[in-house]
Amino acid sequence: MIILEKVSKSFTTEHIETQALNAIDLEIDAGDFIAVTGPSGSGKSTLLNVLGLLEPINSGNYWFEGKNLNALSPNRQQLFRKKNIGFIFQNFNLIDELSVFENIELPLIYQGRERKARHHRVDELMERLGIAHRSSHMPQQLSGGQQQRVAIARALSGQPKIILADEPTGNLDSSIGKEVMLLLRELNAQGATILMVTHSKEHANYAGRLIQMKDGFHLQTQN
């Protein structure tokens, strides 16, 4: 589904250039659940941002279902991201002024879905993730685990082809973190393609494939 060919990404300041990704090769198949681990500064977050079209690459090719995303303009990349990529963040990134229902619905509004279809999809996801009874609550009225369930529902709402999760359990205690990991594994078993960045070896073991990053390279260590 996704192929990165010799992808490199560097960041330049006035005095120094930092190589974050160095000629990365990576293939992601539909239905994969991949965990990316490695020390701070190894390129994990940059890899996630490149896959999510949040950072442009300096060289190489990014293929997504046969389409070379490098060839798209920034505006077309943004449209592609909205239709095909879902994000789960460590800090949840929910909008405090919107209810649970409205937070989950927001990506569907951006996609231009009509109201009846949007509401059906949101109701379906809230029921599936066990948060239907919190529909009208605001994010600050929820526990951390409930907020992450809302964030996962929002990531799924547009039916993306891949979900990119950035330390999804980083702000949760161990029991809630385990609950979220079990949920991600269940979603993967139902067909979701997931790439997750994590510092937790325990949570990485929930994935079907492990990639260890070091100095901007990757090494597949487990299938």
mmCIF file with all atom_site columns, C-alpha atoms in Angstrom:
data_model
loop_
_atom_site.group_PDB
_atom_site.id
_atom_site.type_symbol
_atom_site.label_atom_id
_atom_site.label_alt_id
_atom_site.label_comp_id
_atom_site.label_asym_id
_atom_site.label_entity_id
_atom_site.label_seq_id
_atom_site.pdbx_PDB_ins_code
_atom_site.Cartn_x
_atom_site.Cartn_y
_atom_site.Cartn_z
_atom_site.occupancy
_atom_site.B_iso_or_equiv
_atom_site.pdbx_formal_charge
_atom_site.auth_seq_id
_atom_site.auth_comp_id
_atom_site.auth_asym_id
_atom_site.auth_atom_id
_atom_site.pdbx_PDB_model_num
ATOM 1   C CA . MET A 1 1   ? 0.000   0.000  0.000  1.00 0.00 ? 1   MET A CA 1
ATOM 2   C CA . ILE A 1 2   ? 2.794   2.431  0.958  1.00 0.00 ? 2   ILE A CA 1
ATOM 3   C CA . ILE A 1 3   ? 6.379   2.425  -0.278 1.00 0.00 ? 3   ILE A CA 1
ATOM 4   C CA . LEU A 1 4   ? 9.131   4.801  0.777  1.00 0.00 ? 4   LEU A CA 1
ATOM 5   C CA . GLU A 1 5   ? 12.158  4.692  -1.524 1.00 0.00 ? 5   GLU A CA 1
ATOM 6   C CA . LYS A 1 6   ? 15.433  6.212  -0.304 1.00 0.00 ? 6   LYS A CA 1
ATOM 7   C CA . VAL A 1 7   ? 13.561  8.969  1.539  1.00 0.00 ? 7   VAL A CA 1
ATOM 8   C CA . SER A 1 8   ? 15.728  11.559 3.244  1.00 0.00 ? 8   SER A CA 1
ATOM 9   C CA . LYS A 1 9   ? 14.738  14.512 5.385  1.00 0.00 ? 9   LYS A CA 1
ATOM 10  C CA . SER A 1 10  ? 16.999  17.095 7.001  1.00 0.00 ? 10  SER A CA 1
ATOM 11  C CA . PHE A 1 11  ? 16.409  20.230 9.032  1.00 0.00 ? 11  PHE A CA 1
ATOM 12  C CA . THR A 1 12  ? 18.663  23.245 8.614  1.00 0.00 ? 12  THR A CA 1
ATOM 13  C CA . THR A 1 13  ? 19.218  26.088 11.034 1.00 0.00 ? 13  THR A CA 1
ATOM 14  C CA . GLU A 1 14  ? 21.588  29.002 10.684 1.00 0.00 ? 14  GLU A CA 1
ATOM 15  C CA . HIS A 1 15  ? 24.558  27.010 11.944 1.00 0.00 ? 15  HIS A CA 1
ATOM 16  C CA . ILE A 1 16  ? 23.794  23.297 11.566 1.00 0.00 ? 16  ILE A CA 1
ATOM 17  C CA . GLU A 1 17  ? 22.040  20.724 9.394  1.00 0.00 ? 17  GLU A CA 1
ATOM 18  C CA . THR A 1 18  ? 20.441  17.735 11.108 1.00 0.00 ? 18  THR A CA 1
ATOM 19  C CA . GLN A 1 19  ? 19.772  14.579 9.106  1.00 0.00 ? 19  GLN A CA 1
ATOM 20  C CA . ALA A 1 20  ? 16.525  13.159 10.531 1.00 0.00 ? 20  ALA A CA 1
ATOM 21  C CA . LEU A 1 21  ? 15.885  10.462 7.900  1.00 0.00 ? 21  LEU A CA 1
ATOM 22  C CA . ASN A 1 22  ? 18.711  9.013  5.848  1.00 0.00 ? 22  ASN A CA 1
ATOM 23  C CA . ALA A 1 23  ? 17.690  7.128  2.669  1.00 0.00 ? 23  ALA A CA 1
ATOM 24  C CA . ILE A 1 24  ? 14.805  5.284  4.361  1.00 0.00 ? 24  ILE A CA 1
ATOM 25  C CA . ASP A 1 25  ? 13.248  2.296  2.576  1.00 0.00 ? 25  ASP A CA 1
ATOM 26  C CA . LEU A 1 26  ? 9.934   1.083  3.987  1.00 0.00 ? 26  LEU A CA 1
ATOM 27  C CA . GLU A 1 27  ? 6.933   -0.909 2.805  1.00 0.00 ? 27  GLU A CA 1
ATOM 28  C CA . ILE A 1 28  ? 3.573   -0.917 4.593  1.00 0.00 ? 28  ILE A CA 1
ATOM 29  C CA . ASP A 1 29  ? 0.927   -3.413 3.490  1.00 0.00 ? 29  ASP A CA 1
ATOM 30  C CA . ALA A 1 30  ? -2.800  -2.990 3.994  1.00 0.00 ? 30  ALA A CA 1
ATOM 31  C CA . GLY A 1 31  ? -3.745  -4.513 7.344  1.00 0.00 ? 31  GLY A CA 1
ATOM 32  C CA . ASP A 1 32  ? -0.309  -4.069 8.927  1.00 0.00 ? 32  ASP A CA 1
ATOM 33  C CA . PHE A 1 33  ? 0.066   -2.995 12.555 1.00 0.00 ? 33  PHE A CA 1
ATOM 34  C CA . ILE A 1 34  ? 3.582   -1.564 12.848 1.00 0.00 ? 34  ILE A CA 1
ATOM 35  C CA . ALA A 1 35  ? 5.264   -0.204 15.956 1.00 0.00 ? 35  ALA A CA 1
ATOM 36  C CA . VAL A 1 36  ? 8.224   2.157  15.509 1.00 0.00 ? 36  VAL A CA 1
ATOM 37  C CA . THR A 1 37  ? 10.592  2.407  18.462 1.00 0.00 ? 37  THR A CA 1
ATOM 38  C CA . GLY A 1 38  ? 13.979  3.968  19.126 1.00 0.00 ? 38  GLY A CA 1
ATOM 39  C CA . PRO A 1 39  ? 15.719  6.579  21.263 1.00 0.00 ? 39  PRO A CA 1
ATOM 40  C CA . SER A 1 40  ? 14.792  10.248 21.198 1.00 0.00 ? 40  SER A CA 1
ATOM 41  C CA . GLY A 1 41  ? 16.223  11.924 18.101 1.00 0.00 ? 41  GLY A CA 1
ATOM 42  C CA . SER A 1 42  ? 16.327  8.715  16.073 1.00 0.00 ? 42  SER A CA 1
ATOM 43  C CA . GLY A 1 43  ? 13.814  9.929  13.470 1.00 0.00 ? 43  GLY A CA 1
ATOM 44  C CA . LYS A 1 44  ? 10.577  8.332  14.689 1.00 0.00 ? 44  LYS A CA 1
ATOM 45  C CA . SER A 1 45  ? 8.470   11.486 14.752 1.00 0.00 ? 45  SER A CA 1
ATOM 46  C CA . THR A 1 46  ? 9.941   12.699 11.460 1.00 0.00 ? 46  THR A CA 1
ATOM 47  C CA . LEU A 1 47  ? 9.004   9.396  9.831  1.00 0.00 ? 47  LEU A CA 1
ATOM 48  C CA . LEU A 1 48  ? 5.455   9.776  11.142 1.00 0.00 ? 48  LEU A CA 1
ATOM 49  C CA . ASN A 1 49  ? 5.247   13.370 9.888  1.00 0.00 ? 49  ASN A CA 1
ATOM 50  C CA . VAL A 1 50  ? 6.545   12.390 6.455  1.00 0.00 ? 50  VAL A CA 1
ATOM 51  C CA . LEU A 1 51  ? 4.027   9.556  6.164  1.00 0.00 ? 51  LEU A CA 1
ATOM 52  C CA . GLY A 1 52  ? 1.290   11.955 7.290  1.00 0.00 ? 52  GLY A CA 1
ATOM 53  C CA . LEU A 1 53  ? 2.295   14.561 4.694  1.00 0.00 ? 53  LEU A CA 1
ATOM 54  C CA . LEU A 1 54  ? 3.035   17.019 7.492  1.00 0.00 ? 54  LEU A CA 1
ATOM 55  C CA . GLU A 1 55  ? 6.700   17.369 6.469  1.00 0.00 ? 55  GLU A CA 1
ATOM 56  C CA . PRO A 1 56  ? 8.033   17.528 2.890  1.00 0.00 ? 56  PRO A CA 1
ATOM 57  C CA . ILE A 1 57  ? 10.926  15.228 2.045  1.00 0.00 ? 57  ILE A CA 1
ATOM 58  C CA . ASN A 1 58  ? 14.259  16.381 0.640  1.00 0.00 ? 58  ASN A CA 1
ATOM 59  C CA . SER A 1 59  ? 14.798  13.406 -1.653 1.00 0.00 ? 59  SER A CA 1
ATOM 60  C CA . GLY A 1 60  ? 13.399  9.990  -2.490 1.00 0.00 ? 60  GLY A CA 1
ATOM 61  C CA . ASN A 1 61  ? 9.887   8.847  -3.355 1.00 0.00 ? 61  ASN A CA 1
ATOM 62  C CA . TYR A 1 62  ? 6.683   8.340  -1.353 1.00 0.00 ? 62  TYR A CA 1
ATOM 63  C CA . TRP A 1 63  ? 4.247   6.003  -3.100 1.00 0.00 ? 63  TRP A CA 1
ATOM 64  C CA . PHE A 1 64  ? 0.707   5.472  -1.809 1.00 0.00 ? 64  PHE A CA 1
ATOM 65  C CA . GLU A 1 65  ? -1.307  2.846  -3.709 1.00 0.00 ? 65  GLU A CA 1
ATOM 66  C CA . GLY A 1 66  ? 0.748   3.544  -6.815 1.00 0.00 ? 66  GLY A CA 1
ATOM 67  C CA . LYS A 1 67  ? 0.493   7.337  -6.606 1.00 0.00 ? 67  LYS A CA 1
ATOM 68  C CA . ASN A 1 68  ? 3.710   9.287  -6.170 1.00 0.00 ? 68  ASN A CA 1
ATOM 69  C CA . LEU A 1 69  ? 2.751   11.841 -3.528 1.00 0.00 ? 69  LEU A CA 1
ATOM 70  C CA . ASN A 1 70  ? 5.915   13.866 -4.165 1.00 0.00 ? 70  ASN A CA 1
ATOM 71  C CA . ALA A 1 71  ? 4.394   14.955 -7.473 1.00 0.00 ? 71  ALA A CA 1
ATOM 72  C CA . LEU A 1 72  ? 1.348   16.539 -5.809 1.00 0.00 ? 72  LEU A CA 1
ATOM 73  C CA . SER A 1 73  ? 1.136   20.230 -4.984 1.00 0.00 ? 73  SER A CA 1
ATOM 74  C CA . PRO A 1 74  ? 0.837   21.158 -1.269 1.00 0.00 ? 74  PRO A CA 1
ATOM 75  C CA . ASN A 1 75  ? -2.907  21.770 -1.687 1.00 0.00 ? 75  ASN A CA 1
ATOM 76  C CA . ARG A 1 76  ? -3.439  18.385 -3.334 1.00 0.00 ? 76  ARG A CA 1
ATOM 77  C CA . GLN A 1 77  ? -1.349  16.727 -0.641 1.00 0.00 ? 77  GLN A CA 1
ATOM 78  C CA . GLN A 1 78  ? -3.601  18.320 1.967  1.00 0.00 ? 78  GLN A CA 1
ATOM 79  C CA . LEU A 1 79  ? -6.713  16.972 0.238  1.00 0.00 ? 79  LEU A CA 1
ATOM 80  C CA . PHE A 1 80  ? -5.100  13.534 -0.052 1.00 0.00 ? 80  PHE A CA 1
ATOM 81  C CA . ARG A 1 81  ? -4.252  13.576 3.664  1.00 0.00 ? 81  ARG A CA 1
ATOM 82  C CA . LYS A 1 82  ? -7.832  14.453 4.662  1.00 0.00 ? 82  LYS A CA 1
ATOM 83  C CA . LYS A 1 83  ? -9.242  11.566 2.623  1.00 0.00 ? 83  LYS A CA 1
ATOM 84  C CA . ASN A 1 84  ? -6.699  8.857  3.347  1.00 0.00 ? 84  ASN A CA 1
ATOM 85  C CA . ILE A 1 85  ? -4.810  9.422  6.623  1.00 0.00 ? 85  ILE A CA 1
ATOM 86  C CA . GLY A 1 86  ? -6.071  9.472  10.211 1.00 0.00 ? 86  GLY A CA 1
ATOM 87  C CA . PHE A 1 87  ? -4.056  10.720 13.194 1.00 0.00 ? 87  PHE A CA 1
ATOM 88  C CA . ILE A 1 88  ? -4.023  9.802  16.889 1.00 0.00 ? 88  ILE A CA 1
ATOM 89  C CA . PHE A 1 89  ? -1.921  12.086 19.094 1.00 0.00 ? 89  PHE A CA 1
ATOM 90  C CA . GLN A 1 90  ? -0.378  11.736 22.557 1.00 0.00 ? 90  GLN A CA 1
ATOM 91  C CA . ASN A 1 91  ? -2.148  14.895 23.741 1.00 0.00 ? 91  ASN A CA 1
ATOM 92  C CA . PHE A 1 92  ? -5.479  13.880 22.133 1.00 0.00 ? 92  PHE A CA 1
ATOM 93  C CA . ASN A 1 93  ? -5.744  17.262 20.314 1.00 0.00 ? 93  ASN A CA 1
ATOM 94  C CA . LEU A 1 94  ? -9.485  17.486 20.899 1.00 0.00 ? 94  LEU A CA 1
ATOM 95  C CA . ILE A 1 95  ? -11.147 20.870 20.505 1.00 0.00 ? 95  ILE A CA 1
ATOM 96  C CA . ASP A 1 96  ? -12.293 22.010 23.941 1.00 0.00 ? 96  ASP A CA 1
ATOM 97  C CA . GLU A 1 97  ? -15.177 24.098 22.569 1.00 0.00 ? 97  GLU A CA 1
ATOM 98  C CA . LEU A 1 98  ? -16.724 21.124 20.743 1.00 0.00 ? 98  LEU A CA 1
ATOM 99  C CA . SER A 1 99  ? -18.645 18.207 22.235 1.00 0.00 ? 99  SER A CA 1
ATOM 100 C CA . VAL A 1 100 ? -17.598 14.584 21.813 1.00 0.00 ? 100 VAL A CA 1
ATOM 101 C CA . PHE A 1 101 ? -20.030 14.247 18.914 1.00 0.00 ? 101 PHE A CA 1
ATOM 102 C CA . GLU A 1 102 ? -18.767 17.420 17.239 1.00 0.00 ? 102 GLU A CA 1
ATOM 103 C CA . ASN A 1 103 ? -15.092 16.477 17.614 1.00 0.00 ? 103 ASN A CA 1
ATOM 104 C CA . ILE A 1 104 ? -15.695 13.140 15.885 1.00 0.00 ? 104 ILE A CA 1
ATOM 105 C CA . GLU A 1 105 ? -17.845 14.771 13.197 1.00 0.00 ? 105 GLU A CA 1
ATOM 106 C CA . LEU A 1 106 ? -15.294 17.467 12.277 1.00 0.00 ? 106 LEU A CA 1
ATOM 107 C CA . PRO A 1 107 ? -13.212 15.461 9.735  1.00 0.00 ? 107 PRO A CA 1
ATOM 108 C CA . LEU A 1 108 ? -16.423 14.474 7.957  1.00 0.00 ? 108 LEU A CA 1
ATOM 109 C CA . ILE A 1 109 ? -17.401 18.134 7.620  1.00 0.00 ? 109 ILE A CA 1
ATOM 110 C CA . TYR A 1 110 ? -13.981 18.825 6.074  1.00 0.00 ? 110 TYR A CA 1
ATOM 111 C CA . GLN A 1 111 ? -14.605 15.972 3.647  1.00 0.00 ? 111 GLN A CA 1
ATOM 112 C CA . GLY A 1 112 ? -17.909 17.505 2.594  1.00 0.00 ? 112 GLY A CA 1
ATOM 113 C CA . ARG A 1 113 ? -20.091 14.590 3.747  1.00 0.00 ? 113 ARG A CA 1
ATOM 114 C CA . GLU A 1 114 ? -23.797 15.374 3.940  1.00 0.00 ? 114 GLU A CA 1
ATOM 115 C CA . ARG A 1 115 ? -25.357 15.792 7.380  1.00 0.00 ? 115 ARG A CA 1
ATOM 116 C CA . LYS A 1 116 ? -27.349 12.555 7.616  1.00 0.00 ? 116 LYS A CA 1
ATOM 117 C CA . ALA A 1 117 ? -24.349 10.436 6.580  1.00 0.00 ? 117 ALA A CA 1
ATOM 118 C CA . ARG A 1 118 ? -22.107 12.291 9.036  1.00 0.00 ? 118 ARG A CA 1
ATOM 119 C CA . HIS A 1 119 ? -24.423 11.715 11.960 1.00 0.00 ? 119 HIS A CA 1
ATOM 120 C CA . HIS A 1 120 ? -24.882 8.040  11.115 1.00 0.00 ? 120 HIS A CA 1
ATOM 121 C CA . ARG A 1 121 ? -21.111 7.538  10.990 1.00 0.00 ? 121 ARG A CA 1
ATOM 122 C CA . VAL A 1 122 ? -20.506 9.373  14.291 1.00 0.00 ? 122 VAL A CA 1
ATOM 123 C CA . ASP A 1 123 ? -23.253 7.415  16.059 1.00 0.00 ? 123 ASP A CA 1
ATOM 124 C CA . GLU A 1 124 ? -21.762 4.171  14.724 1.00 0.00 ? 124 GLU A CA 1
ATOM 125 C CA . LEU A 1 125 ? -18.278 5.015  15.990 1.00 0.00 ? 125 LEU A CA 1
ATOM 126 C CA . MET A 1 126 ? -19.404 6.214  19.411 1.00 0.00 ? 126 MET A CA 1
ATOM 127 C CA . GLU A 1 127 ? -21.304 2.969  19.907 1.00 0.00 ? 127 GLU A CA 1
ATOM 128 C CA . ARG A 1 128 ? -18.369 0.903  18.667 1.00 0.00 ? 128 ARG A CA 1
ATOM 129 C CA . LEU A 1 129 ? -15.925 2.623  21.039 1.00 0.00 ? 129 LEU A CA 1
ATOM 130 C CA . GLY A 1 130 ? -18.218 2.701  24.046 1.00 0.00 ? 130 GLY A CA 1
ATOM 131 C CA . ILE A 1 131 ? -18.588 6.471  24.315 1.00 0.00 ? 131 ILE A CA 1
ATOM 132 C CA . ALA A 1 132 ? -22.156 6.977  23.058 1.00 0.00 ? 132 ALA A CA 1
ATOM 133 C CA . HIS A 1 133 ? -23.250 7.957  26.563 1.00 0.00 ? 133 HIS A CA 1
ATOM 134 C CA . ARG A 1 134 ? -20.695 10.809 26.460 1.00 0.00 ? 134 ARG A CA 1
ATOM 135 C CA . SER A 1 135 ? -21.942 12.264 23.176 1.00 0.00 ? 135 SER A CA 1
ATOM 136 C CA . SER A 1 136 ? -22.806 15.720 24.513 1.00 0.00 ? 136 SER A CA 1
ATOM 137 C CA . HIS A 1 137 ? -19.920 15.974 26.992 1.00 0.00 ? 137 HIS A CA 1
ATOM 138 C CA . MET A 1 138 ? -17.032 18.361 26.470 1.00 0.00 ? 138 MET A CA 1
ATOM 139 C CA . PRO A 1 139 ? -13.440 16.999 26.404 1.00 0.00 ? 139 PRO A CA 1
ATOM 140 C CA . GLN A 1 140 ? -12.564 18.449 29.824 1.00 0.00 ? 140 GLN A CA 1
ATOM 141 C CA . GLN A 1 141 ? -15.423 16.416 31.324 1.00 0.00 ? 141 GLN A CA 1
ATOM 142 C CA . LEU A 1 142 ? -13.805 13.137 30.231 1.00 0.00 ? 142 LEU A CA 1
ATOM 143 C CA . SER A 1 143 ? -11.068 10.951 31.678 1.00 0.00 ? 143 SER A CA 1
ATOM 144 C CA . GLY A 1 144 ? -7.825  10.545 29.756 1.00 0.00 ? 144 GLY A CA 1
ATOM 145 C CA . GLY A 1 145 ? -8.879  7.136  28.476 1.00 0.00 ? 145 GLY A CA 1
ATOM 146 C CA . GLN A 1 146 ? -12.231 8.491  27.306 1.00 0.00 ? 146 GLN A CA 1
ATOM 147 C CA . GLN A 1 147 ? -10.516 11.396 25.544 1.00 0.00 ? 147 GLN A CA 1
ATOM 148 C CA . GLN A 1 148 ? -8.251  8.985  23.694 1.00 0.00 ? 148 GLN A CA 1
ATOM 149 C CA . ARG A 1 149 ? -11.286 6.924  22.643 1.00 0.00 ? 149 ARG A CA 1
ATOM 150 C CA . VAL A 1 150 ? -12.804 10.095 21.206 1.00 0.00 ? 150 VAL A CA 1
ATOM 151 C CA . ALA A 1 151 ? -9.523  10.815 19.421 1.00 0.00 ? 151 ALA A CA 1
ATOM 152 C CA . ILE A 1 152 ? -9.498  7.293  17.971 1.00 0.00 ? 152 ILE A CA 1
ATOM 153 C CA . ALA A 1 153 ? -13.114 7.676  16.838 1.00 0.00 ? 153 ALA A CA 1
ATOM 154 C CA . ARG A 1 154 ? -12.207 10.966 15.175 1.00 0.00 ? 154 ARG A CA 1
ATOM 155 C CA . ALA A 1 155 ? -9.244  9.301  13.433 1.00 0.00 ? 155 ALA A CA 1
ATOM 156 C CA . LEU A 1 156 ? -11.547 6.561  12.129 1.00 0.00 ? 156 LEU A CA 1
ATOM 157 C CA . SER A 1 157 ? -14.450 8.806  11.141 1.00 0.00 ? 157 SER A CA 1
ATOM 158 C CA . GLY A 1 158 ? -13.301 9.542  7.598  1.00 0.00 ? 158 GLY A CA 1
ATOM 159 C CA . GLN A 1 159 ? -12.516 5.843  6.998  1.00 0.00 ? 159 GLN A CA 1
ATOM 160 C CA . PRO A 1 160 ? -8.809  6.482  6.346  1.00 0.00 ? 160 PRO A CA 1
ATOM 161 C CA . LYS A 1 161 ? -6.602  3.921  4.668  1.00 0.00 ? 161 LYS A CA 1
ATOM 162 C CA . ILE A 1 162 ? -3.949  4.252  7.365  1.00 0.00 ? 162 ILE A CA 1
ATOM 163 C CA . ILE A 1 163 ? -3.934  5.491  10.976 1.00 0.00 ? 163 ILE A CA 1
ATOM 164 C CA . LEU A 1 164 ? -0.770  7.151  12.273 1.00 0.00 ? 164 LEU A CA 1
ATOM 165 C CA . ALA A 1 165 ? -0.531  7.069  16.067 1.00 0.00 ? 165 ALA A CA 1
ATOM 166 C CA . ASP A 1 166 ? 2.040   9.250  17.858 1.00 0.00 ? 166 ASP A CA 1
ATOM 167 C CA . GLU A 1 167 ? 2.667   7.924  21.382 1.00 0.00 ? 167 GLU A CA 1
ATOM 168 C CA . PRO A 1 168 ? -1.077  7.204  21.833 1.00 0.00 ? 168 PRO A CA 1
ATOM 169 C CA . THR A 1 169 ? -0.591  6.000  25.427 1.00 0.00 ? 169 THR A CA 1
ATOM 170 C CA . GLY A 1 170 ? 2.030   8.576  26.463 1.00 0.00 ? 170 GLY A CA 1
ATOM 171 C CA . ASN A 1 171 ? -0.311  10.573 28.725 1.00 0.00 ? 171 ASN A CA 1
ATOM 172 C CA . LEU A 1 172 ? -2.239  7.617  30.146 1.00 0.00 ? 172 LEU A CA 1
ATOM 173 C CA . ASP A 1 173 ? -1.634  5.472  33.212 1.00 0.00 ? 173 ASP A CA 1
ATOM 174 C CA . SER A 1 174 ? -0.640  1.846  32.656 1.00 0.00 ? 174 SER A CA 1
ATOM 175 C CA . SER A 1 175 ? -4.118  0.303  32.962 1.00 0.00 ? 175 SER A CA 1
ATOM 176 C CA . ILE A 1 176 ? -5.742  2.807  30.591 1.00 0.00 ? 176 ILE A CA 1
ATOM 177 C CA . GLY A 1 177 ? -2.755  2.521  28.261 1.00 0.00 ? 177 GLY A CA 1
ATOM 178 C CA . LYS A 1 178 ? -3.280  -1.228 28.059 1.00 0.00 ? 178 LYS A CA 1
ATOM 179 C CA . GLU A 1 179 ? -6.964  -0.649 27.333 1.00 0.00 ? 179 GLU A CA 1
ATOM 180 C CA . VAL A 1 180 ? -6.092  1.662  24.424 1.00 0.00 ? 180 VAL A CA 1
ATOM 181 C CA . MET A 1 181 ? -3.560  -0.825 23.035 1.00 0.00 ? 181 MET A CA 1
ATOM 182 C CA . LEU A 1 182 ? -6.119  -3.636 23.161 1.00 0.00 ? 182 LEU A CA 1
ATOM 183 C CA . LEU A 1 183 ? -8.522  -1.370 21.292 1.00 0.00 ? 183 LEU A CA 1
ATOM 184 C CA . LEU A 1 184 ? -5.931  -0.611 18.598 1.00 0.00 ? 184 LEU A CA 1
ATOM 185 C CA . ARG A 1 185 ? -5.173  -4.314 18.220 1.00 0.00 ? 185 ARG A CA 1
ATOM 186 C CA . GLU A 1 186 ? -8.899  -5.033 17.903 1.00 0.00 ? 186 GLU A CA 1
ATOM 187 C CA . LEU A 1 187 ? -9.254  -2.348 15.221 1.00 0.00 ? 187 LEU A CA 1
ATOM 188 C CA . ASN A 1 188 ? -6.302  -3.846 13.367 1.00 0.00 ? 188 ASN A CA 1
ATOM 189 C CA . ALA A 1 189 ? -7.909  -7.298 13.539 1.00 0.00 ? 189 ALA A CA 1
ATOM 190 C CA . GLN A 1 190 ? -10.967 -5.722 11.915 1.00 0.00 ? 190 GLN A CA 1
ATOM 191 C CA . GLY A 1 191 ? -8.835  -4.483 9.016  1.00 0.00 ? 191 GLY A CA 1
ATOM 192 C CA . ALA A 1 192 ? -7.360  -1.121 10.082 1.00 0.00 ? 192 ALA A CA 1
ATOM 193 C CA . THR A 1 193 ? -3.790  -0.372 8.957  1.00 0.00 ? 193 THR A CA 1
ATOM 194 C CA . ILE A 1 194 ? -1.861  1.254  11.809 1.00 0.00 ? 194 ILE A CA 1
ATOM 195 C CA . LEU A 1 195 ? 1.631   2.678  12.242 1.00 0.00 ? 195 LEU A CA 1
ATOM 196 C CA . MET A 1 196 ? 2.402   3.660  15.826 1.00 0.00 ? 196 MET A CA 1
ATOM 197 C CA . VAL A 1 197 ? 5.388   5.490  17.284 1.00 0.00 ? 197 VAL A CA 1
ATOM 198 C CA . THR A 1 198 ? 6.050   4.491  20.894 1.00 0.00 ? 198 THR A CA 1
ATOM 199 C CA . HIS A 1 199 ? 8.781   4.517  23.539 1.00 0.00 ? 199 HIS A CA 1
ATOM 200 C CA . SER A 1 200 ? 7.105   1.600  25.330 1.00 0.00 ? 200 SER A CA 1
ATOM 201 C CA . LYS A 1 201 ? 8.513   -1.845 24.532 1.00 0.00 ? 201 LYS A CA 1
ATOM 202 C CA . GLU A 1 202 ? 5.477   -3.368 26.227 1.00 0.00 ? 202 GLU A CA 1
ATOM 203 C CA . HIS A 1 203 ? 3.050   -1.524 23.963 1.00 0.00 ? 203 HIS A CA 1
ATOM 204 C CA . ALA A 1 204 ? 5.192   -2.165 20.883 1.00 0.00 ? 204 ALA A CA 1
ATOM 205 C CA . ASN A 1 205 ? 4.600   -5.876 21.457 1.00 0.00 ? 205 ASN A CA 1
ATOM 206 C CA . TYR A 1 206 ? 0.908   -5.403 20.632 1.00 0.00 ? 206 TYR A CA 1
ATOM 207 C CA . ALA A 1 207 ? 1.890   -4.715 17.023 1.00 0.00 ? 207 ALA A CA 1
ATOM 208 C CA . GLY A 1 208 ? 2.468   -7.403 14.448 1.00 0.00 ? 208 GLY A CA 1
ATOM 209 C CA . ARG A 1 209 ? 5.708   -5.853 13.206 1.00 0.00 ? 209 ARG A CA 1
ATOM 210 C CA . LEU A 1 210 ? 8.439   -3.871 14.950 1.00 0.00 ? 210 LEU A CA 1
ATOM 211 C CA . ILE A 1 211 ? 10.737  -1.297 13.372 1.00 0.00 ? 211 ILE A CA 1
ATOM 212 C CA . GLN A 1 212 ? 13.616  0.056  15.435 1.00 0.00 ? 212 GLN A CA 1
ATOM 213 C CA . MET A 1 213 ? 14.899  3.492  14.403 1.00 0.00 ? 213 MET A CA 1
ATOM 214 C CA . LYS A 1 214 ? 18.474  4.614  14.944 1.00 0.00 ? 214 LYS A CA 1
ATOM 215 C CA . ASP A 1 215 ? 20.155  7.712  13.532 1.00 0.00 ? 215 ASP A CA 1
ATOM 216 C CA . GLY A 1 216 ? 17.595  8.157  10.773 1.00 0.00 ? 216 GLY A CA 1
ATOM 217 C CA . PHE A 1 217 ? 17.742  4.567  9.535  1.00 0.00 ? 217 PHE A CA 1
ATOM 218 C CA . HIS A 1 218 ? 15.322  1.746  10.248 1.00 0.00 ? 218 HIS A CA 1
ATOM 219 C CA . LEU A 1 219 ? 15.909  -1.898 11.079 1.00 0.00 ? 219 LEU A CA 1
ATOM 220 C CA . GLN A 1 220 ? 13.064  -4.386 11.056 1.00 0.00 ? 220 GLN A CA 1
ATOM 221 C CA . THR A 1 221 ? 13.614  -6.572 14.087 1.00 0.00 ? 221 THR A CA 1
ATOM 222 C CA . GLN A 1 222 ? 10.406  -8.563 14.478 1.00 0.00 ? 222 GLN A CA 1
ATOM 223 C CA . ASN A 1 223 ? 7.462   -9.858 12.449 1.00 0.00 ? 223 ASN A CA 1
#
